[in-house]
Short mmCIF file of C-alpha atoms in Angstrom, two decimals:
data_model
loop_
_atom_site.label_atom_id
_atom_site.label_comp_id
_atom_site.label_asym_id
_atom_site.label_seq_id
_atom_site.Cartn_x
_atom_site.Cartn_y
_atom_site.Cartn_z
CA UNK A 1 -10.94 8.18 36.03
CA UNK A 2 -8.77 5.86 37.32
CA UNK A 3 -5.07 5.18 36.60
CA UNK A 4 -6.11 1.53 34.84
CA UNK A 5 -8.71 3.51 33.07
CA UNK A 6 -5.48 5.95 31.68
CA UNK A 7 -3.49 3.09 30.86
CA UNK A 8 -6.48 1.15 29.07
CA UNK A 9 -7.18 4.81 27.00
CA UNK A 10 -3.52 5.14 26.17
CA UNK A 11 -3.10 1.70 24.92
CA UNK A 12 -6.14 2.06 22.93
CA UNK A 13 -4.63 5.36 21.44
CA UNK A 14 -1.76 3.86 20.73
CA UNK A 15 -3.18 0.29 19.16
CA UNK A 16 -5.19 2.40 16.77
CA UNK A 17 -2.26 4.09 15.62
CA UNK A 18 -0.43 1.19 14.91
CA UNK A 19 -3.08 -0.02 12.57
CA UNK A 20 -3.58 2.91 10.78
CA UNK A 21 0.29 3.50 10.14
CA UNK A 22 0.01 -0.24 9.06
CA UNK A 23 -2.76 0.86 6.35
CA UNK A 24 -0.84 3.85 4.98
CA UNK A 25 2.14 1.35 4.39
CA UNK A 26 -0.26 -0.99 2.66
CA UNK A 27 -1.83 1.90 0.85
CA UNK A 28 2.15 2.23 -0.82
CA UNK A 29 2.39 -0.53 -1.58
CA UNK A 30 2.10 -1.01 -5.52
CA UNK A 31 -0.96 -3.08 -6.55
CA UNK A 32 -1.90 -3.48 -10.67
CA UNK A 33 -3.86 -0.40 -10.38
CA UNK A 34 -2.49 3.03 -10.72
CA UNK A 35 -3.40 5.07 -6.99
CA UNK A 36 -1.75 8.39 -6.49
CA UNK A 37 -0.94 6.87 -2.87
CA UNK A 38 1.86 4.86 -4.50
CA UNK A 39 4.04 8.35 -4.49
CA UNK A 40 3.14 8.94 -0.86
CA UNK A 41 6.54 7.92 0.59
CA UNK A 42 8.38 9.57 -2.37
CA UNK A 43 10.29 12.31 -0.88
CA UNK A 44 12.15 15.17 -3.44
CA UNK A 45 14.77 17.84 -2.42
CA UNK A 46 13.23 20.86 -3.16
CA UNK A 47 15.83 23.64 -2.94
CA UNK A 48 17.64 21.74 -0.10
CA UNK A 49 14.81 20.63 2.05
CA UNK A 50 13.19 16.76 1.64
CA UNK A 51 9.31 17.64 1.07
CA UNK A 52 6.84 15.13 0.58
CA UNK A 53 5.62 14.81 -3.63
CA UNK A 54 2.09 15.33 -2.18
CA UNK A 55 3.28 18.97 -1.40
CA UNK A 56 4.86 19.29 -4.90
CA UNK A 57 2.25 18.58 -7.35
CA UNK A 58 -1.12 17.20 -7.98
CA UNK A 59 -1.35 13.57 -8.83
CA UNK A 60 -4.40 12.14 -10.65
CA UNK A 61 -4.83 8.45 -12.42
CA UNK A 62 -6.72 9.69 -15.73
CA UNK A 63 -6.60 5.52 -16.66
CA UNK A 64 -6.21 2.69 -14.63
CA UNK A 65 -2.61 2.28 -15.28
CA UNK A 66 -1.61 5.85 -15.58
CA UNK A 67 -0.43 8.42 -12.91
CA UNK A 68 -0.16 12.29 -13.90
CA UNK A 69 2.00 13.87 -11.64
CA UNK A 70 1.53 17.75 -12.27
CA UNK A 71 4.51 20.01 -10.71
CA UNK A 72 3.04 23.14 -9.25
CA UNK A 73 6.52 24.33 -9.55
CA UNK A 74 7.53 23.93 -13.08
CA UNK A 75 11.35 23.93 -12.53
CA UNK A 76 10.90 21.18 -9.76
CA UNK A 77 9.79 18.34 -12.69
CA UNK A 78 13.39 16.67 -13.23
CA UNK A 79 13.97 16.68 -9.18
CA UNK A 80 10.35 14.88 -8.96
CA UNK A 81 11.46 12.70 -12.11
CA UNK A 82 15.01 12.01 -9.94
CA UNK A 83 12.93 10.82 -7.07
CA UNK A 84 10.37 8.88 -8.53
CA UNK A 85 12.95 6.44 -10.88
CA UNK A 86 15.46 6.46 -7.61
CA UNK A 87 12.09 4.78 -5.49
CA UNK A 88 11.35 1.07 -5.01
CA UNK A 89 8.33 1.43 -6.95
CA UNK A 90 10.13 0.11 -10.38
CA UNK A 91 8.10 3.06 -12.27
CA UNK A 92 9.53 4.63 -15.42
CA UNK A 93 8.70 8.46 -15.58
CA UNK A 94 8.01 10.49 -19.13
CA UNK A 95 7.93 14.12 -19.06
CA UNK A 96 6.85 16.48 -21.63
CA UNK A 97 8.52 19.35 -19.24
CA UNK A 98 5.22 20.44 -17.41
CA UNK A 99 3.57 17.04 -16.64
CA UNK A 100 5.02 13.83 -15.06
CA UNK A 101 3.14 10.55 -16.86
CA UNK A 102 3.76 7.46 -15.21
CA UNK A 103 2.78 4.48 -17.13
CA UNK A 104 2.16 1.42 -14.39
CA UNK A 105 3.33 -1.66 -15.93
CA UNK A 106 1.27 -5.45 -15.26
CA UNK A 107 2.67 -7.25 -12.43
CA UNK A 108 4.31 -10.20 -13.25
CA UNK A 109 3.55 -13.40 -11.19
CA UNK A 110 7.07 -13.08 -9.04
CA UNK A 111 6.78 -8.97 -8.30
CA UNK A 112 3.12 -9.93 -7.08
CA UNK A 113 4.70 -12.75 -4.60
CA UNK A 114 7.54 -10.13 -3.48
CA UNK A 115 4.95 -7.54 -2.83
CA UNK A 116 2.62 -9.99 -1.15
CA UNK A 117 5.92 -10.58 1.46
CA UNK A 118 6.51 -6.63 1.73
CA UNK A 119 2.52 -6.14 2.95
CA UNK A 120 3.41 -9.45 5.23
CA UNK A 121 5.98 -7.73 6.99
CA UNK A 122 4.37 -4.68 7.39
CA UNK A 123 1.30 -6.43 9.07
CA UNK A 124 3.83 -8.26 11.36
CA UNK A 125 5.42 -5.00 12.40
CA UNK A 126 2.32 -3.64 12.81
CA UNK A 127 1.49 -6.47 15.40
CA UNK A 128 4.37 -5.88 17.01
CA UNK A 129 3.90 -3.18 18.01
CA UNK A 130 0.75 -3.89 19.27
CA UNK A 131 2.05 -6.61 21.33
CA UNK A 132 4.92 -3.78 22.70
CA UNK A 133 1.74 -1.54 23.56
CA UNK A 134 0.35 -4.01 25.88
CA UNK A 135 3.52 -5.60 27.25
CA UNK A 136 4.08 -1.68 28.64
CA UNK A 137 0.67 -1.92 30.19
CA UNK A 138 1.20 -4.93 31.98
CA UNK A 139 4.05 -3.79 32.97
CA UNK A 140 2.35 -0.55 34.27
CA UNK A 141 -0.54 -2.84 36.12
CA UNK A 142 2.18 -4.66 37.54
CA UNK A 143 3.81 -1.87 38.94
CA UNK A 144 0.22 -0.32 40.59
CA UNK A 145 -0.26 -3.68 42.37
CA UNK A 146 3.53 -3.91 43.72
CA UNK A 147 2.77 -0.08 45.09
CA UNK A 148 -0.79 -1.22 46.18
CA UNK A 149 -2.63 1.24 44.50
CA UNK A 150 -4.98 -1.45 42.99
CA UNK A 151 -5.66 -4.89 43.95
CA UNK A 152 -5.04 -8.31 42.10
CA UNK A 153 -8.56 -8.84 40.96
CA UNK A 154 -8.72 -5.37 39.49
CA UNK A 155 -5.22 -6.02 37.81
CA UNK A 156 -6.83 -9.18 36.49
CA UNK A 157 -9.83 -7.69 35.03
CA UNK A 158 -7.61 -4.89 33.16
CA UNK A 159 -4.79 -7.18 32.01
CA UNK A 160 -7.89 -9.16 30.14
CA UNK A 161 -8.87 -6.09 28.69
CA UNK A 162 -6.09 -4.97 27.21
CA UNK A 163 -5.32 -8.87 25.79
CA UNK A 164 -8.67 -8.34 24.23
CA UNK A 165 -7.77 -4.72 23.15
CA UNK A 166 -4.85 -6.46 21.72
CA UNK A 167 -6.53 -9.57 19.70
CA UNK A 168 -8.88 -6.73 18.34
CA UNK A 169 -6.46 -4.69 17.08
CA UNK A 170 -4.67 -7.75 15.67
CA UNK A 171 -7.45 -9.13 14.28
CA UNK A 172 -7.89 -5.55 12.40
CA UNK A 173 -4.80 -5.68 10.85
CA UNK A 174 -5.01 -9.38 9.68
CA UNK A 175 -8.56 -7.97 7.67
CA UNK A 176 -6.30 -5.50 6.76
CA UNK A 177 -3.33 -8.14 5.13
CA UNK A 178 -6.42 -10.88 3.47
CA UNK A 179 -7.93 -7.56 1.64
CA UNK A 180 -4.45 -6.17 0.13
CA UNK A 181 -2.92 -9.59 -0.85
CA UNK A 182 -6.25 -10.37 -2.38
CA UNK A 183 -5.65 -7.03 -4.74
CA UNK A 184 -2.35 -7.75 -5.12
CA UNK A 185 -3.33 -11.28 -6.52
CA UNK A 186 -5.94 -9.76 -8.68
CA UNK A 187 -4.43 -10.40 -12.15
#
């Protein structure tokens, strides 16, 4: 394998990554439907150390607009309850002391267009870092070609890879954007 071949492998690695961190932040993103990846970022202090919710309890969406957020810990449920109304997600917890209910509340018209911005950003970071990815391979090509380890034409044919790894991966996360503003349209 050559050293363009690493660099193409690495970038590919790397590309992927960036859309799939893209998806989870889409996935957190609240849409009108109740998903128990809405609590995914929610982090509680559980006896001093931040632990993901995920690790906490078991959360299930018994109705559409309904979360259940079950503490395996019982003592842990007003830390979770802390968390959860301290979020971004705008979601008002009831406990009965051993189960979390989280009634999700219709969008209104303006929280959809703010949430339709949040995704937008997220895609654009998401691209961004795409774009970093393959400025630090050309970069890399460069450098092989001012050492002459490889020769223009080769540098050429990998540098048009990687722009076509990189409209591929871009083009991934725009399917990714039309699919989530679409649900977060859906009235």
């Amino acid at each position: 394998m050559t050293k363009i071949d690493d660099f193409l492998s690495d970038a590919t690695q790397r590309m992927d990554k960036s859309v799939e961190a893209t998806h989870e932040h889409f996935n957190s993103v609240r849409t009108g439907r109740a998903s128990a990846a809405l609590l995914d970022r929610i982090q509680i202090d559980y006896y001093g150390t931040p632990t993901p919710l995920k690790n906490l309890a078991t959360i299930t969406a018994p109705e559409p607009r309904l979360l259940n957020v079950q503490p395996f810990d019982p003592n842990s449920v007003k830390a979770i309850e802390k968390a959860i109304q301290e979020s971004d997600l705008g979601l008002q917890p009831a406990n009965d002391g051993k189960l979390i209910r989280l009634p999700i509340p219709q969008l209104t018209e303006e929280r959809r267009k703010e949430l339709v911005k949040i995704v937008r950003r997220y895609a654009e970071d998401g691209k961004v870092a795409i774009r970093n990815v393959r400025r630090d391979v050309m970069r890399h090509l460069e450098e092989l070609v001012r050492k002459g380890e490889v020769g223009d034409d080769e540098e050429r044919r990998a540098e048009n890879q990687v722009q076509k790894l990189t409209d591929e991966h871009t083009k991934a996360i725009d399917e990714l954007l039309k699919h989530k503003e679409a649900e977060i349209m859906e009235v």
